[in-house]
Coordinates of C-alpha atoms in Angstrom, one line a residue:
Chain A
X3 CA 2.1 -43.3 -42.3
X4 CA 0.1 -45.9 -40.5
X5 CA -3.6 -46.3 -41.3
X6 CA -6.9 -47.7 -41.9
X7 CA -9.6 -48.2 -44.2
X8 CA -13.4 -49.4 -44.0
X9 CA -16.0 -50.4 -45.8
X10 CA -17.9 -47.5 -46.0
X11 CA -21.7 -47.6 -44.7
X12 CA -24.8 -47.8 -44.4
X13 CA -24.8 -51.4 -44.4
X14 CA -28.4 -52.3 -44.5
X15 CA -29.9 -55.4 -43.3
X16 CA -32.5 -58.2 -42.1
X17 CA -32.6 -60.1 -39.1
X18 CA -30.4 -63.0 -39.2
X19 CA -28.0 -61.8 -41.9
X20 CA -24.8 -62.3 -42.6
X21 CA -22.8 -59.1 -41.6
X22 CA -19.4 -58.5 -43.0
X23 CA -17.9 -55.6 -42.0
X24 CA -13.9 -55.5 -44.7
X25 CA -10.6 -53.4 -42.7
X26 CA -7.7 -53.5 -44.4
X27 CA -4.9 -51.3 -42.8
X28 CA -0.8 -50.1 -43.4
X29 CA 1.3 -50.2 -41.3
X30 CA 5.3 -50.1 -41.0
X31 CA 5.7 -52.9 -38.7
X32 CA 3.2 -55.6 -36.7
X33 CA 0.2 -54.0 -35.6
X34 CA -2.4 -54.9 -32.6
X35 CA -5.6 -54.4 -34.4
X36 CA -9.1 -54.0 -32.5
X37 CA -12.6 -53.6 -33.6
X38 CA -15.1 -51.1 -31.5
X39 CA -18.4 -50.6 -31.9
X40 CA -20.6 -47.1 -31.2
X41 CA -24.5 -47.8 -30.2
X42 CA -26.3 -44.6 -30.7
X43 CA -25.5 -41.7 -28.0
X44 CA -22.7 -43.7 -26.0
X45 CA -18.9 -43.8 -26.5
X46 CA -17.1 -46.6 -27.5
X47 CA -16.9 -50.2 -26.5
X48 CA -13.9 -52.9 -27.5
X49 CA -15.6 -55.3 -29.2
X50 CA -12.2 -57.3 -29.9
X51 CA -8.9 -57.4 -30.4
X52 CA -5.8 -59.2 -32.1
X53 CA -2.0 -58.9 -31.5
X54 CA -0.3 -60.7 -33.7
X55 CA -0.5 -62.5 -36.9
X56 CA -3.3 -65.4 -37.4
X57 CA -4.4 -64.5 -34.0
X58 CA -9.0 -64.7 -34.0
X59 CA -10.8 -62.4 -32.1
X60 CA -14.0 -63.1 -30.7
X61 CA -17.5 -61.6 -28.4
X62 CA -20.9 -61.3 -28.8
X63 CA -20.7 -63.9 -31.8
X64 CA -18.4 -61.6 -33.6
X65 CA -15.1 -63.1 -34.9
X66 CA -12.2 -61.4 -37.1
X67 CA -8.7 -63.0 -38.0
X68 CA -5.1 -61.1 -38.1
X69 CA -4.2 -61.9 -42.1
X70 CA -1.0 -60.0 -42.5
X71 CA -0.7 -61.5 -45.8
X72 CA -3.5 -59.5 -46.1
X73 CA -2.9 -56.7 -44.0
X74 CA -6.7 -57.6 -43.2
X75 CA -9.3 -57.7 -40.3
X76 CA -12.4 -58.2 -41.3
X77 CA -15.4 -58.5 -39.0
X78 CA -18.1 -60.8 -39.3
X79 CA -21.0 -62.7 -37.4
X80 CA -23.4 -65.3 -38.2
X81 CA -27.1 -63.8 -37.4
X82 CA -26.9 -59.9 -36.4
X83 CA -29.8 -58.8 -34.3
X84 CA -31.9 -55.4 -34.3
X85 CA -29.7 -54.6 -31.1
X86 CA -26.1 -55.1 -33.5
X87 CA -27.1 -51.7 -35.2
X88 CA -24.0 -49.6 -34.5
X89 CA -20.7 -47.7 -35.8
X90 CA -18.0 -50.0 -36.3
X91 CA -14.4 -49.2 -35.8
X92 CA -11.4 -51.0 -36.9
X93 CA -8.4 -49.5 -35.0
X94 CA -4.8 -50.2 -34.9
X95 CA -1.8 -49.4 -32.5
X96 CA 1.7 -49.3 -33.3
X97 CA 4.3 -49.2 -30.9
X98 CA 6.7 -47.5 -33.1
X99 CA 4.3 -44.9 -34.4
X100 CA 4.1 -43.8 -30.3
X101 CA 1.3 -46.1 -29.3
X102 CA -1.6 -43.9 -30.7
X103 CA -5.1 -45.4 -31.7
X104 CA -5.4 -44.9 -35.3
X105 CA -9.0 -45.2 -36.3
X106 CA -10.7 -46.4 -39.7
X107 CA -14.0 -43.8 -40.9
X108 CA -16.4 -46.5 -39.2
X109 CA -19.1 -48.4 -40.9
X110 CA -22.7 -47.6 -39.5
X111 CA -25.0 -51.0 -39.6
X112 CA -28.5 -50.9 -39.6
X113 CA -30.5 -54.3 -38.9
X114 CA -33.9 -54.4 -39.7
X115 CA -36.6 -56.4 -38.1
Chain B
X29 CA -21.7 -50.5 -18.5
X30 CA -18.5 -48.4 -19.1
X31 CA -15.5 -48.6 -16.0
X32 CA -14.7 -44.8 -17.7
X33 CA -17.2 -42.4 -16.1
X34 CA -17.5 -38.9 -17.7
X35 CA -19.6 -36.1 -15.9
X36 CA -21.6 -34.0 -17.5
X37 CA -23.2 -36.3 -20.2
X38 CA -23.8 -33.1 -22.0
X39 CA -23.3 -29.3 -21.7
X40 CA -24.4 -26.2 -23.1
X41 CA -22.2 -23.3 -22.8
X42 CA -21.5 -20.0 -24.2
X43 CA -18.5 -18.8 -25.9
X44 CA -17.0 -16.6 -23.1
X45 CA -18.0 -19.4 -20.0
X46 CA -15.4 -21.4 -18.6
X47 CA -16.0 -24.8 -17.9
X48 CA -14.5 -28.4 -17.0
X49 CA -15.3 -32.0 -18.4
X50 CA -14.2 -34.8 -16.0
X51 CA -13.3 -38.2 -16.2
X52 CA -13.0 -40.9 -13.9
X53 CA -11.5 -44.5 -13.7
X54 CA -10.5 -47.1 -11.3
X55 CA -9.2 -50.2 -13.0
X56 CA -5.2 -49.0 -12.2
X57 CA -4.7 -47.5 -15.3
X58 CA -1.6 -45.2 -15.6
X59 CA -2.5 -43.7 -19.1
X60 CA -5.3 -41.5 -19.8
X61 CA -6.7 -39.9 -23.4
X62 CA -9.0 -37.4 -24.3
X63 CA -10.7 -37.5 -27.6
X64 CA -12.6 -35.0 -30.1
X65 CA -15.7 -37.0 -32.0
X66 CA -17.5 -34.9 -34.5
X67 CA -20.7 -36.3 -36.0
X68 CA -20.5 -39.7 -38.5
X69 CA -16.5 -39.4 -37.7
X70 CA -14.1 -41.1 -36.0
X71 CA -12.4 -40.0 -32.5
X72 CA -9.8 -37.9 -32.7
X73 CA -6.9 -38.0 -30.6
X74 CA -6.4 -34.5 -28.1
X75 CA -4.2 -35.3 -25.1
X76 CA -2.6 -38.4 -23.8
X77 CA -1.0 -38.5 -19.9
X78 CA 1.1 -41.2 -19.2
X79 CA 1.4 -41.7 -15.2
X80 CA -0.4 -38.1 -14.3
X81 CA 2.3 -36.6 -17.0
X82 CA 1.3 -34.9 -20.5
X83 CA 2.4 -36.9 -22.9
X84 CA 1.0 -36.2 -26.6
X85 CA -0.5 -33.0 -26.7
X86 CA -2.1 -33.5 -30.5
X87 CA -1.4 -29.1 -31.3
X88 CA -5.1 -28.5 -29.5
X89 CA -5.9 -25.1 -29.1
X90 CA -4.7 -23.8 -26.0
X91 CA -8.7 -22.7 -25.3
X92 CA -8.8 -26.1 -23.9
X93 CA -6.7 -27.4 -20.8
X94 CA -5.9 -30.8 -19.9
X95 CA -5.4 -31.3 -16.0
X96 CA -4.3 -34.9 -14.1
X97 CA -4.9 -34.3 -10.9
X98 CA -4.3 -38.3 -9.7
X99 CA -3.9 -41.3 -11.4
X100 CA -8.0 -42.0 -11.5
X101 CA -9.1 -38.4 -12.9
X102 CA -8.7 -36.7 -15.7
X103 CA -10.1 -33.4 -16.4
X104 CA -10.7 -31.0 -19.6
X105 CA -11.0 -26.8 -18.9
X106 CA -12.3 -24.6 -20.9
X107 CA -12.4 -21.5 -22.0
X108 CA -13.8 -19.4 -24.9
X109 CA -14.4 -21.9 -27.0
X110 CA -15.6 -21.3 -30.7
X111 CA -18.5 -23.0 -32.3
X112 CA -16.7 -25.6 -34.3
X113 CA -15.5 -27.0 -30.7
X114 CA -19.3 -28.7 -30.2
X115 CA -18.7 -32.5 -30.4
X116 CA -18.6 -36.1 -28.7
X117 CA -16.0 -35.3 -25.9
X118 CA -14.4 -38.6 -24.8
X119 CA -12.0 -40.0 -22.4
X120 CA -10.5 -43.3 -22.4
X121 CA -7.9 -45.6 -20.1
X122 CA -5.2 -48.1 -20.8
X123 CA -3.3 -49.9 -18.5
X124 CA -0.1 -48.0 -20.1
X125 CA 0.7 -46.5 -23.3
X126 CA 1.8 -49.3 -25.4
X127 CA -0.8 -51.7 -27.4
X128 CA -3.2 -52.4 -24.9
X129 CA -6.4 -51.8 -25.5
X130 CA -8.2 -48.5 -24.8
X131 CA -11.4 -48.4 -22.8
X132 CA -14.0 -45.5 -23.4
X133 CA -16.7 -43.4 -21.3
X134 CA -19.7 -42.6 -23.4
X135 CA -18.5 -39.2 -23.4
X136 CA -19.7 -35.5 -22.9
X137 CA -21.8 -34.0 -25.7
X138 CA -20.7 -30.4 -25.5
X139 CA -22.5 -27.6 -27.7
X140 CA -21.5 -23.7 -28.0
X141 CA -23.2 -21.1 -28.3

């Protein structure tokens, strides 16, 4: 079957890190692959999303790339702030597996001052 | 702020009240979701309706009762729930079921008694 698997948390870090958040997924076919993120007591928020292969997607100074040599969509930004602590979720839909969001476990990122 | 507006934001009920989660959108979408969140997991999938019709119902418990009563609400009954039912409840909205993305409310955080 189709899934997706995370980095497991807590990713700890400064202020103006480096944050790299690793999803790899399988899949039986071309996916569309999102990431969404989870701030403390709210649901959850597209934080960007990819369709096809190579495609980059971007917000909030987070990028990740489509590598389906890779079967890879890892998340990164340059300089996380306090405010980026979160759940992360890399997601997939497949349009032969009936269009269902299939969710990784979620990273939780925590961003010291 | 979220275009998905869920009413309550949380609730408290016993096991042998009946109650109703709603859900509201207006950007046009034609397919709706409800979710099941449980703590430092990620959402899992309950109901999908695809233009007011069930679609997916993921073998939930009858004890809960999806409801589309127009293309902009969605609704969740229920009825003697158990314990194990307290969670994240969230609804979400895609233009159509296919690989569009899926946007969230922030959910109702629903506890038994």
């Amino acid at each position: 079957g189709n899934s997706v698997t995370q980095m497991e948390g807590p990713v700890t870090l400064s202020e103006e890190a480096f944050l790299t958040i690793n999803c790899t997924y399988t899949a039986t076919g071309y996916p569309s692959l999102f990431w969404y993120v989870q701030y403390p007591g709210e649901g959850l928020q597209l934080l960007l999303k990819a369709t096809k292969a190579d495609d980059k997607g971007s917000n909030k100074g987070f990028e990740a790339t489509y590598r389906k040599e890779t079967t890879s969509f890892h998340l990164e930004k340059g300089s996380v702030q306090v405010s980026d602590s979160a759940v992360y979720f890399c997601a997939l839909i497949l349009q032969a597996a009936g269009n269902k969001l299939t969710f990784g476990g979620g990273t939780r990122v925590l961003v010291k001052p | 702020d979220t275009e998905v507006t869920q009413t309550p934001k949380h609730l408290v009920m016993g096991m042998t009240n009946k109650k109703s989660l709603k859900c509201e959108q207006h950007m046009g979408h034609r397919a709706m979701y409800w979710y099941k969140q449980k703590a430092k997991k990620p959402p899992e999938l309950m109901f999908v309706y695809s233009y007011e019709k069930l679609s997916i119902n993921e073998s939930v418990p009858s004890r809960f009762s999806p409801e589309c009563p127009n293309s902009s609400l969605l609704n969740l009954h229920l009825h003697a729930l158990q314990p194990e039912d307290s969670a994240l409840y969230l609804c979400a909205s895609s233009q159509q079921v296919s690989n569009q993305p899926q946007h969230f409310g922030d959910g109702t955080r629903l506890s038994i008694l």
